Every structure is written in structure tokens, then in C-alpha cells.
PDB file of C-alpha atoms in Angstrom:
ATOM      1  CA  MET A   1      -1.438 -22.610  16.247  1.00  0.00           C
ATOM      2  CA  PRO A   2       1.709 -24.328  15.663  1.00  0.00           C
ATOM      3  CA  PHE A   3       4.333 -22.671  14.807  1.00  0.00           C
ATOM      4  CA  GLN A   4       6.255 -24.510  11.719  1.00  0.00           C
ATOM      5  CA  SER A   5       8.386 -23.942   8.751  1.00  0.00           C
ATOM      6  CA  PHE A   6       7.129 -23.868   5.266  1.00  0.00           C
ATOM      7  CA  VAL A   7       8.413 -24.232   1.816  1.00  0.00           C
ATOM      8  CA  ALA A   8       6.978 -22.091  -0.696  1.00  0.00           C
ATOM      9  CA  SER A   9       7.437 -21.069  -4.465  1.00  0.00           C
ATOM     10  CA  VAL A  10       6.838 -17.833  -5.581  1.00  0.00           C
ATOM     11  CA  ASP A  11       3.648 -17.524  -7.436  1.00  0.00           C
ATOM     12  CA  HIS A  12       3.704 -13.623  -8.280  1.00  0.00           C
ATOM     13  CA  VAL A  13       5.535 -10.301  -7.621  1.00  0.00           C
ATOM     14  CA  ARG A  14       3.993  -7.296  -8.298  1.00  0.00           C
ATOM     15  CA  ASN A  15       5.066  -3.369  -7.442  1.00  0.00           C
ATOM     16  CA  LEU A  16       2.248  -1.576  -6.338  1.00  0.00           C
ATOM     17  CA  THR A  17       4.290   1.445  -5.922  1.00  0.00           C
ATOM     18  CA  HIS A  18       7.704   2.657  -6.666  1.00  0.00           C
ATOM     19  CA  ASP A  19       9.114   1.264  -3.410  1.00  0.00           C
ATOM     20  CA  VAL A  20       6.167  -1.017  -2.293  1.00  0.00           C
ATOM     21  CA  ARG A  21       6.115  -4.704  -3.557  1.00  0.00           C
ATOM     22  CA  GLU A  22       3.150  -7.441  -3.233  1.00  0.00           C
ATOM     23  CA  ILE A  23       4.864 -11.148  -3.116  1.00  0.00           C
ATOM     24  CA  SER A  24       2.864 -14.434  -2.914  1.00  0.00           C
ATOM     25  CA  PHE A  25       4.104 -17.849  -2.228  1.00  0.00           C
ATOM     26  CA  GLY A  26       2.227 -21.385  -3.108  1.00  0.00           C
ATOM     27  CA  LEU A  27       2.778 -23.508  -0.701  1.00  0.00           C
ATOM     28  CA  LEU A  28       4.664 -26.581  -1.291  1.00  0.00           C
ATOM     29  CA  GLU A  29       5.439 -28.433   2.219  1.00  0.00           C
ATOM     30  CA  PRO A  30       3.360 -28.486   3.798  1.00  0.00           C
ATOM     31  CA  LYS A  31       0.690 -27.669   1.280  1.00  0.00           C
ATOM     32  CA  GLU A  32      -1.636 -25.517   3.856  1.00  0.00           C
ATOM     33  CA  ILE A  33      -1.218 -23.230   6.483  1.00  0.00           C
ATOM     34  CA  ARG A  34      -3.571 -22.204   9.125  1.00  0.00           C
ATOM     35  CA  PHE A  35      -3.404 -18.736  10.942  1.00  0.00           C
ATOM     36  CA  LYS A  36      -5.509 -15.965  12.169  1.00  0.00           C
ATOM     37  CA  ALA A  37      -5.889 -12.892  10.099  1.00  0.00           C
ATOM     38  CA  GLY A  38      -3.388 -10.128  11.632  1.00  0.00           C
ATOM     39  CA  GLN A  39      -0.764 -12.880  12.267  1.00  0.00           C
ATOM     40  CA  PHE A  40       2.914 -13.000  10.639  1.00  0.00           C
ATOM     41  CA  ILE A  41       5.257 -15.325   8.812  1.00  0.00           C
ATOM     42  CA  SER A  42       9.194 -14.469   9.744  1.00  0.00           C
ATOM     43  CA  PHE A  43      12.607 -15.170   7.370  1.00  0.00           C
ATOM     44  CA  GLU A  44      15.675 -16.395   8.592  1.00  0.00           C
ATOM     45  CA  LEU A  45      18.316 -14.562   6.719  1.00  0.00           C
ATOM     46  CA  GLU A  46      22.181 -14.024   6.857  1.00  0.00           C
ATOM     47  CA  SER A  47      23.339 -10.574   7.614  1.00  0.00           C
ATOM     48  CA  PRO A  48      25.930  -9.406   5.055  1.00  0.00           C
ATOM     49  CA  ARG A  49      27.828  -6.781   7.305  1.00  0.00           C
ATOM     50  CA  THR A  50      27.997 -10.072  10.098  1.00  0.00           C
ATOM     51  CA  GLY A  51      27.220 -12.520   8.823  1.00  0.00           C
ATOM     52  CA  ARG A  52      24.978 -13.624  11.840  1.00  0.00           C
ATOM     53  CA  SER A  53      21.468 -15.144  11.071  1.00  0.00           C
ATOM     54  CA  VAL A  54      18.654 -12.515  11.604  1.00  0.00           C
ATOM     55  CA  ILE A  55      15.006 -12.841  11.924  1.00  0.00           C
ATOM     56  CA  ARG A  56      12.533 -10.583   9.925  1.00  0.00           C
ATOM     57  CA  PRO A  57       8.968 -11.159  10.478  1.00  0.00           C
ATOM     58  CA  TYR A  58       6.173 -10.007   7.729  1.00  0.00           C
ATOM     59  CA  SER A  59       2.248  -9.754   8.227  1.00  0.00           C
ATOM     60  CA  ILE A  60       0.381 -11.692   5.963  1.00  0.00           C
ATOM     61  CA  ALA A  61      -2.113  -9.491   3.945  1.00  0.00           C
ATOM     62  CA  SER A  62      -3.719 -12.194   2.326  1.00  0.00           C
ATOM     63  CA  PRO A  63      -7.355 -13.573   4.300  1.00  0.00           C
ATOM     64  CA  PRO A  64      -7.058 -17.170   6.144  1.00  0.00           C
ATOM     65  CA  GLN A  65      -9.313 -19.036   3.965  1.00  0.00           C
ATOM     66  CA  GLN A  66      -6.595 -18.760   1.209  1.00  0.00           C
ATOM     67  CA  VAL A  67      -4.843 -21.672   3.186  1.00  0.00           C
ATOM     68  CA  ASP A  68      -2.443 -22.533   0.218  1.00  0.00           C
ATOM     69  CA  ARG A  69      -0.724 -19.405  -0.485  1.00  0.00           C
ATOM     70  CA  VAL A  70       0.253 -16.377   1.667  1.00  0.00           C
ATOM     71  CA  THR A  71       0.762 -12.838   0.287  1.00  0.00           C
ATOM     72  CA  ILE A  72       3.078 -10.280   1.854  1.00  0.00           C
ATOM     73  CA  VAL A  73       3.302  -6.573   1.560  1.00  0.00           C
ATOM     74  CA  LEU A  74       6.857  -4.710   1.991  1.00  0.00           C
ATOM     75  CA  ASN A  75       8.865  -1.606   1.664  1.00  0.00           C
ATOM     76  CA  ARG A  76      11.807  -1.485   0.071  1.00  0.00           C
ATOM     77  CA  ILE A  77      14.608  -0.330   2.785  1.00  0.00           C
ATOM     78  CA  PRO A  78      17.743   0.522   1.442  1.00  0.00           C
ATOM     79  CA  GLY A  79      20.539  -1.593   3.070  1.00  0.00           C
ATOM     80  CA  GLY A  80      17.635  -3.338   4.760  1.00  0.00           C
ATOM     81  CA  VAL A  81      18.470  -7.380   5.041  1.00  0.00           C
ATOM     82  CA  GLY A  82      14.822  -8.711   4.514  1.00  0.00           C
ATOM     83  CA  SER A  83      13.813  -6.515   1.720  1.00  0.00           C
ATOM     84  CA  THR A  84      17.098  -6.839  -0.357  1.00  0.00           C
ATOM     85  CA  TYR A  85      16.569 -10.459  -0.282  1.00  0.00           C
ATOM     86  CA  LEU A  86      12.496 -10.702  -0.972  1.00  0.00           C
ATOM     87  CA  PHE A  87      12.832  -7.627  -3.777  1.00  0.00           C
ATOM     88  CA  SER A  88      15.734 -10.078  -5.259  1.00  0.00           C
ATOM     89  CA  LEU A  89      13.257 -12.654  -5.393  1.00  0.00           C
ATOM     90  CA  ARG A  90      11.607 -13.930  -8.803  1.00  0.00           C
ATOM     91  CA  PRO A  91       8.717 -16.220  -9.871  1.00  0.00           C
ATOM     92  CA  GLY A  92       9.428 -19.981  -9.580  1.00  0.00           C
ATOM     93  CA  ASP A  93      12.112 -19.081  -6.574  1.00  0.00           C
ATOM     94  CA  ARG A  94      11.777 -21.512  -3.390  1.00  0.00           C
ATOM     95  CA  VAL A  95      12.028 -19.761   0.010  1.00  0.00           C
ATOM     96  CA  THR A  96      11.678 -21.390   3.596  1.00  0.00           C
ATOM     97  CA  PHE A  97       9.605 -19.596   5.990  1.00  0.00           C
ATOM     98  CA  GLN A  98       8.502 -19.998   9.391  1.00  0.00           C
ATOM     99  CA  GLY A  99       5.315 -19.158  11.034  1.00  0.00           C
ATOM    100  CA  PRO A 100       2.217 -18.209  12.090  1.00  0.00           C
ATOM    101  CA  ALA A 101       3.032 -16.286  14.789  1.00  0.00           C
ATOM    102  CA  GLY A 102       2.048 -12.886  16.674  1.00  0.00           C
ATOM    103  CA  SER A 103      -0.954 -11.488  19.131  1.00  0.00           C
ATOM    104  CA  PHE A 104      -2.122  -9.008  16.710  1.00  0.00           C
ATOM    105  CA  TYR A 105      -5.399 -10.487  15.571  1.00  0.00           C
ATOM    106  CA  LEU A 106      -9.243 -10.240  15.387  1.00  0.00           C
ATOM    107  CA  HIS A 107     -10.955 -10.135  18.634  1.00  0.00           C
ATOM    108  CA  ASP A 108     -14.620  -9.349  19.430  1.00  0.00           C
ATOM    109  CA  ARG A 109     -16.689  -9.299  16.114  1.00  0.00           C
ATOM    110  CA  THR A 110     -19.390  -7.743  17.278  1.00  0.00           C
ATOM    111  CA  ARG A 111     -17.932  -4.421  18.367  1.00  0.00           C
ATOM    112  CA  ASP A 112     -18.092  -1.836  15.750  1.00  0.00           C
ATOM    113  CA  CYS A 113     -14.240  -1.620  14.454  1.00  0.00           C
ATOM    114  CA  VAL A 114     -11.815   0.968  13.600  1.00  0.00           C
ATOM    115  CA  PHE A 115      -8.285   0.173  12.122  1.00  0.00           C
ATOM    116  CA  VAL A 116      -5.883   2.073  11.363  1.00  0.00           C
ATOM    117  CA  ALA A 117      -2.463   2.316   9.395  1.00  0.00           C
ATOM    118  CA  THR A 118       0.522   3.736   8.556  1.00  0.00           C
ATOM    119  CA  GLY A 119       2.408   2.274   5.095  1.00  0.00           C
ATOM    120  CA  THR A 120       2.850  -0.908   4.685  1.00  0.00           C
ATOM    121  CA  GLY A 121       1.149  -1.440   8.088  1.00  0.00           C
ATOM    122  CA  ILE A 122      -2.311  -1.822   5.709  1.00  0.00           C
ATOM    123  CA  ALA A 123      -1.213  -5.947   5.500  1.00  0.00           C
ATOM    124  CA  PRO A 124      -2.444  -7.397   8.126  1.00  0.00           C
ATOM    125  CA  ILE A 125      -5.426  -4.923   8.301  1.00  0.00           C
ATOM    126  CA  ARG A 126      -6.057  -6.229   4.630  1.00  0.00           C
ATOM    127  CA  SER A 127      -6.282  -9.743   5.792  1.00  0.00           C
ATOM    128  CA  MET A 128      -8.776  -8.634   9.232  1.00  0.00           C
ATOM    129  CA  LEU A 129     -11.370  -7.426   6.879  1.00  0.00           C
ATOM    130  CA  TRP A 130     -11.241  -9.777   4.334  1.00  0.00           C
ATOM    131  CA  ASP A 131     -11.926 -12.174   7.106  1.00  0.00           C
ATOM    132  CA  LEU A 132     -13.946 -10.089   8.838  1.00  0.00           C
ATOM    133  CA  PHE A 133     -16.619  -9.452   6.009  1.00  0.00           C
ATOM    134  CA  GLU A 134     -16.327 -13.545   5.289  1.00  0.00           C
ATOM    135  CA  SER A 135     -17.498 -14.145   8.446  1.00  0.00           C
ATOM    136  CA  GLY A 136     -20.677 -12.271   7.597  1.00  0.00           C
ATOM    137  CA  TYR A 137     -19.499  -9.385  10.431  1.00  0.00           C
ATOM    138  CA  SER A 138     -22.777  -6.806  10.833  1.00  0.00           C
ATOM    139  CA  ALA A 139     -21.607  -4.026  12.797  1.00  0.00           C
ATOM    140  CA  GLU A 140     -19.407  -1.172  11.546  1.00  0.00           C
ATOM    141  CA  ALA A 141     -15.732  -1.125  10.432  1.00  0.00           C
ATOM    142  CA  THR A 142     -13.773   2.198   9.742  1.00  0.00           C
ATOM    143  CA  LEU A 143     -10.464   1.673   8.189  1.00  0.00           C
ATOM    144  CA  TYR A 144      -8.169   5.027   8.490  1.00  0.00           C
ATOM    145  CA  TRP A 145      -4.586   4.884   6.419  1.00  0.00           C
ATOM    146  CA  GLY A 146      -2.087   7.453   6.608  1.00  0.00           C
ATOM    147  CA  LEU A 147       0.504   7.670   3.485  1.00  0.00           C
ATOM    148  CA  ARG A 148       2.652  10.827   2.098  1.00  0.00           C
ATOM    149  CA  SER A 149       1.651  11.327  -1.464  1.00  0.00           C
ATOM    150  CA  GLN A 150      -0.453   9.568  -4.498  1.00  0.00           C
ATOM    151  CA  ARG A 151       2.696   7.815  -5.490  1.00  0.00           C
ATOM    152  CA  ASP A 152       2.344   6.199  -2.347  1.00  0.00           C
ATOM    153  CA  LEU A 153      -1.761   4.897  -2.996  1.00  0.00           C
ATOM    154  CA  TYR A 154      -2.139   1.023  -3.637  1.00  0.00           C
ATOM    155  CA  TYR A 155      -5.207  -1.458  -3.135  1.00  0.00           C
ATOM    156  CA  GLN A 156      -7.717   1.368  -3.815  1.00  0.00           C
ATOM    157  CA  GLU A 157      -9.417  -0.768  -6.091  1.00  0.00           C
ATOM    158  CA  ASP A 158      -9.635  -3.582  -3.667  1.00  0.00           C
ATOM    159  CA  PHE A 159     -11.095  -1.433  -0.724  1.00  0.00           C
ATOM    160  CA  GLY A 160     -13.487   0.425  -3.168  1.00  0.00           C
ATOM    161  CA  ALA A 161     -14.825  -3.063  -3.903  1.00  0.00           C
ATOM    162  CA  LEU A 162     -15.050  -4.007  -0.265  1.00  0.00           C
ATOM    163  CA  MET A 163     -17.083  -0.870   0.420  1.00  0.00           C
ATOM    164  CA  ARG A 164     -19.367  -1.423  -2.647  1.00  0.00           C
ATOM    165  CA  ALA A 165     -19.967  -5.004  -1.528  1.00  0.00           C
ATOM    166  CA  HIS A 166     -20.236  -4.100   2.212  1.00  0.00           C
ATOM    167  CA  ARG A 167     -22.300  -0.764   3.448  1.00  0.00           C
ATOM    168  CA  ASN A 168     -21.182  -1.205   6.863  1.00  0.00           C
ATOM    169  CA  PHE A 169     -17.749  -0.859   5.792  1.00  0.00           C
ATOM    170  CA  ARG A 170     -15.875   2.880   5.035  1.00  0.00           C
ATOM    171  CA  MET A 171     -12.600   3.892   4.463  1.00  0.00           C
ATOM    172  CA  GLN A 172     -10.291   7.477   4.782  1.00  0.00           C
ATOM    173  CA  VAL A 173      -7.142   8.211   3.365  1.00  0.00           C
ATOM    174  CA  ALA A 174      -4.813  10.764   4.917  1.00  0.00           C
ATOM    175  CA  LEU A 175      -1.768  12.448   2.656  1.00  0.00           C
ATOM    176  CA  SER A 176       0.541  14.327   4.570  1.00  0.00           C
ATOM    177  CA  ARG A 177       2.322  15.528   1.471  1.00  0.00           C
ATOM    178  CA  PRO A 178      -0.328  15.429  -1.585  1.00  0.00           C
ATOM    179  CA  GLN A 179       1.008  16.492  -5.187  1.00  0.00           C
ATOM    180  CA  PRO A 180      -0.422  19.239  -6.673  1.00  0.00           C
ATOM    181  CA  ALA A 181      -2.448  18.146  -9.646  1.00  0.00           C
ATOM    182  CA  GLY A 182      -0.126  18.186 -12.776  1.00  0.00           C
ATOM    183  CA  PRO A 183       0.947  16.238 -16.140  1.00  0.00           C
ATOM    184  CA  GLY A 184       0.503  12.605 -14.473  1.00  0.00           C
ATOM    185  CA  VAL A 185      -0.559  13.516 -11.120  1.00  0.00           C
ATOM    186  CA  ALA A 186      -4.209  13.290 -10.205  1.00  0.00           C
ATOM    187  CA  GLY A 187      -5.333  16.040  -7.470  1.00  0.00           C
ATOM    188  CA  TRP A 188      -5.907  14.888  -4.274  1.00  0.00           C
ATOM    189  CA  ASP A 189      -9.508  15.948  -2.348  1.00  0.00           C
ATOM    190  CA  GLY A 190      -9.129  13.864   0.485  1.00  0.00           C
ATOM    191  CA  TYR A 191      -7.777  14.540   4.006  1.00  0.00           C
ATOM    192  CA  HIS A 192      -4.588  16.504   3.885  1.00  0.00           C
ATOM    193  CA  GLY A 193      -2.516  15.599   6.761  1.00  0.00           C
ATOM    194  CA  ARG A 194      -1.730  13.103   9.099  1.00  0.00           C
ATOM    195  CA  VAL A 195      -3.809  10.082   9.972  1.00  0.00           C
ATOM    196  CA  THR A 196      -3.443  10.911  13.663  1.00  0.00           C
ATOM    197  CA  GLU A 197      -5.196  14.591  13.587  1.00  0.00           C
ATOM    198  CA  LEU A 198      -8.139  12.422  11.153  1.00  0.00           C
ATOM    199  CA  VAL A 199      -8.691   9.796  13.641  1.00  0.00           C
ATOM    200  CA  ASP A 200      -8.506  12.652  16.606  1.00  0.00           C
ATOM    201  CA  LYS A 201     -10.996  14.355  14.804  1.00  0.00           C
ATOM    202  CA  THR A 202     -13.352  11.968  13.590  1.00  0.00           C
ATOM    203  CA  ILE A 203     -14.292   9.569  16.553  1.00  0.00           C
ATOM    204  CA  THR A 204     -16.077  11.311  18.935  1.00  0.00           C
ATOM    205  CA  SER A 205     -17.300   8.087  20.977  1.00  0.00           C
ATOM    206  CA  VAL A 206     -15.646   4.787  21.839  1.00  0.00           C
ATOM    207  CA  ARG A 207     -18.841   3.169  22.875  1.00  0.00           C
ATOM    208  CA  ASN A 208     -18.776  -0.251  21.305  1.00  0.00           C
ATOM    209  CA  LEU A 209     -15.382   0.081  19.969  1.00  0.00           C
ATOM    210  CA  ALA A 210     -12.519  -1.863  19.180  1.00  0.00           C
ATOM    211  CA  VAL A 211      -9.554  -0.239  18.087  1.00  0.00           C
ATOM    212  CA  TYR A 212      -6.770  -1.957  15.783  1.00  0.00           C
ATOM    213  CA  LEU A 213      -3.451  -0.327  15.263  1.00  0.00           C
ATOM    214  CA  CYS A 214      -0.698  -1.148  12.874  1.00  0.00           C
ATOM    215  CA  GLY A 215       2.197   1.258  11.853  1.00  0.00           C
ATOM    216  CA  ASN A 216       5.129   3.456  13.056  1.00  0.00           C
ATOM    217  CA  HIS A 217       5.904   3.567  16.962  1.00  0.00           C
ATOM    218  CA  ALA A 218       4.735   6.949  17.029  1.00  0.00           C
ATOM    219  CA  MET A 219       1.633   6.833  15.239  1.00  0.00           C
ATOM    220  CA  ILE A 220       0.447   3.820  17.717  1.00  0.00           C
ATOM    221  CA  LYS A 221       1.554   6.210  21.052  1.00  0.00           C
ATOM    222  CA  GLU A 222      -0.696   9.054  19.572  1.00  0.00           C
ATOM    223  CA  ILE A 223      -3.999   7.143  18.607  1.00  0.00           C
ATOM    224  CA  THR A 224      -3.718   5.021  21.987  1.00  0.00           C
ATOM    225  CA  ALA A 225      -3.317   8.198  24.093  1.00  0.00           C
ATOM    226  CA  SER A 226      -6.453   9.802  22.054  1.00  0.00           C
ATOM    227  CA  ILE A 227      -8.968   7.160  22.067  1.00  0.00           C
ATOM    228  CA  HIS A 228      -8.135   6.815  25.763  1.00  0.00           C
ATOM    229  CA  LYS A 229      -9.246  10.560  26.357  1.00  0.00           C
ATOM    230  CA  LYS A 230     -12.333   9.793  24.806  1.00  0.00           C
ATOM    231  CA  GLY A 231     -13.220   6.640  26.884  1.00  0.00           C
ATOM    232  CA  LEU A 232     -12.336   3.124  27.596  1.00  0.00           C
ATOM    233  CA  CYS A 233     -12.311   0.442  24.671  1.00  0.00           C
ATOM    234  CA  PRO A 234      -9.948  -2.075  23.875  1.00  0.00           C
ATOM    235  CA  VAL A 235      -6.746  -1.163  21.664  1.00  0.00           C
ATOM    236  CA  TYR A 236      -4.717  -3.805  20.016  1.00  0.00           C
ATOM    237  CA  ARG A 237      -1.661  -2.630  18.443  1.00  0.00           C
ATOM    238  CA  GLU A 238       1.258  -3.687  16.100  1.00  0.00           C
ATOM    239  CA  ILE A 239       4.347  -1.608  15.403  1.00  0.00           C
ATOM    240  CA  TYR A 240       5.754  -2.607  12.362  1.00  0.00           C
ATOM    241  CA  TYR A 241       9.056  -3.728  11.802  1.00  0.00           C
ATOM    242  CA  ASP A 242      10.226  -1.340   9.147  1.00  0.00           C
ATOM    243  CA  ASP A 243       9.787   1.821  11.542  1.00  0.00           C
ATOM    244  CA  PRO A 244      13.389   1.689  13.672  1.00  0.00           C
ATOM    245  CA  SER A 245      12.845   5.075  15.622  1.00  0.00           C
ATOM    246  CA  PRO A 246      10.099   6.211  18.042  1.00  0.00           C
ATOM    247  CA  GLN A 247      10.348   9.956  16.207  1.00  0.00           C
ATOM    248  CA  ALA A 248       7.176  11.155  14.705  1.00  0.00           C
ATOM    249  CA  PRO A 249       6.675  10.405  10.947  1.00  0.00           C
ATOM    250  CA  ASP A 250       5.127  12.908   8.758  1.00  0.00           C
ATOM    251  CA  TYR A 251       2.120  10.723   7.933  1.00  0.00           C
TER     252      TYR A 251
END
């Protein structure tokens, strides 16, 4: 796919949690984009600290069947060049970005698939899952998603609808720091702990399996090692840009 420049307009802005935002862009020129689910677009921005141009990539969260628009999901990063700019956008604002790019995308669709995300690493996996089931996928797909607490949950209705529509899809969310039930806080009866622990306990065989990982450096390293201990299968990885450190996360 050719790497090209796009002019787009902000269609809608939606706050998914206290620090996660979804932004959709309607394409103006050219009017369509062709990409593989899992790929990203990039914004060229000026760093206020150095005055130099910096490139910030963001995975596309919308499915490739939506050719006239793209949606991204991002965290607010204090002082972050990319998130500061993108969080300032309002409906109607015009933007320029480049893309699509990236080698993280669906490969063999005949295998069972395991998807593992931490935080906003869910973005490309959301696109992959929608594309997978649009193509008539008949094997088993499982999503494991690591977050901190109930206030960090989002897209639960979307994935719930996908599970109801496709019996060969299931999802498990791991919260590393669930809040106790109280005023305005629902209790948590799902998995309590890190998503790496959940995946290690749950996956017992890698036969006919393909694994897709997107998130922080430590999660990808741990789960890759865990999977390889159980046998040989393809593992596709995307380290999410927002993670600046190889230190172990708490989710």
C-alpha cells in the first residue's frame, strides 16, 4: 500500500474514560484510504520544546471497510507532543496525516487467534477483530485486555455485541487494581491481576494458534516468552508508542 498524505476533518470527539479519547476523521483529500487492519497513521508535529518536527504514530481503531474515515484512540500524556495536539482538536478542525504504514496486521485467518492488549494498545486489535469477523472468520478468537481499574474500562458494549453476534469470539479483561464497590463504583467480578498472568494461566496449547500482541514493552516480552515455552506458533507484536519504558507495568 502506498504511503501518502491525507487531509481530513474532525468528525467527532468522544471521551471514553477520564484520560482516553476517541477521535474520528472524515477524509477530504483523497476521499478514501485503503489499509490493513492493525496499521497506523502518523502526524508530523512541531515540538514546543525543541522547535523541531516530530512524528507521532497512532494505530487505526476503525475497520478497513470504512474507507472514507479513520478513528484513533489515545491516552492523554502530560507534556506529550502528540496527545496535547490531538486533545486540542474540535469537530470541524482540519488535520493532515500520513499513512497507512506498519507490518502489524492479520496473517493466516485459518488459525485460532489470541489477541492481547494493554491500555490503548486495543486500538489496532479492535480494527483487526472487526475485519476478521467481516471476512467470515470461522476459527476461534480470544481477546485478553489488561487495564488498571473500573474507571479505565471502555468499549465493553462494542465487544459484548461482537461476542453476541459471533459465538467463536470471547473476551477476558484483567484489572490490576480494581476498586472496591462503593458509591458510583460497580464491583469487579472479573480477573484481578495482570493480563500476563491471565494469559499464562489460560493458554495451555499453541497448536494451530496465532498470537497478536499490542501494548507496553514488558507485556510483549513476558507473553512472548510464555507462549514460546508452550510451543511454536507465530507471534506478531506492536510496541505501543505511549510506553517509554521497558520496566514492568502494573497491568
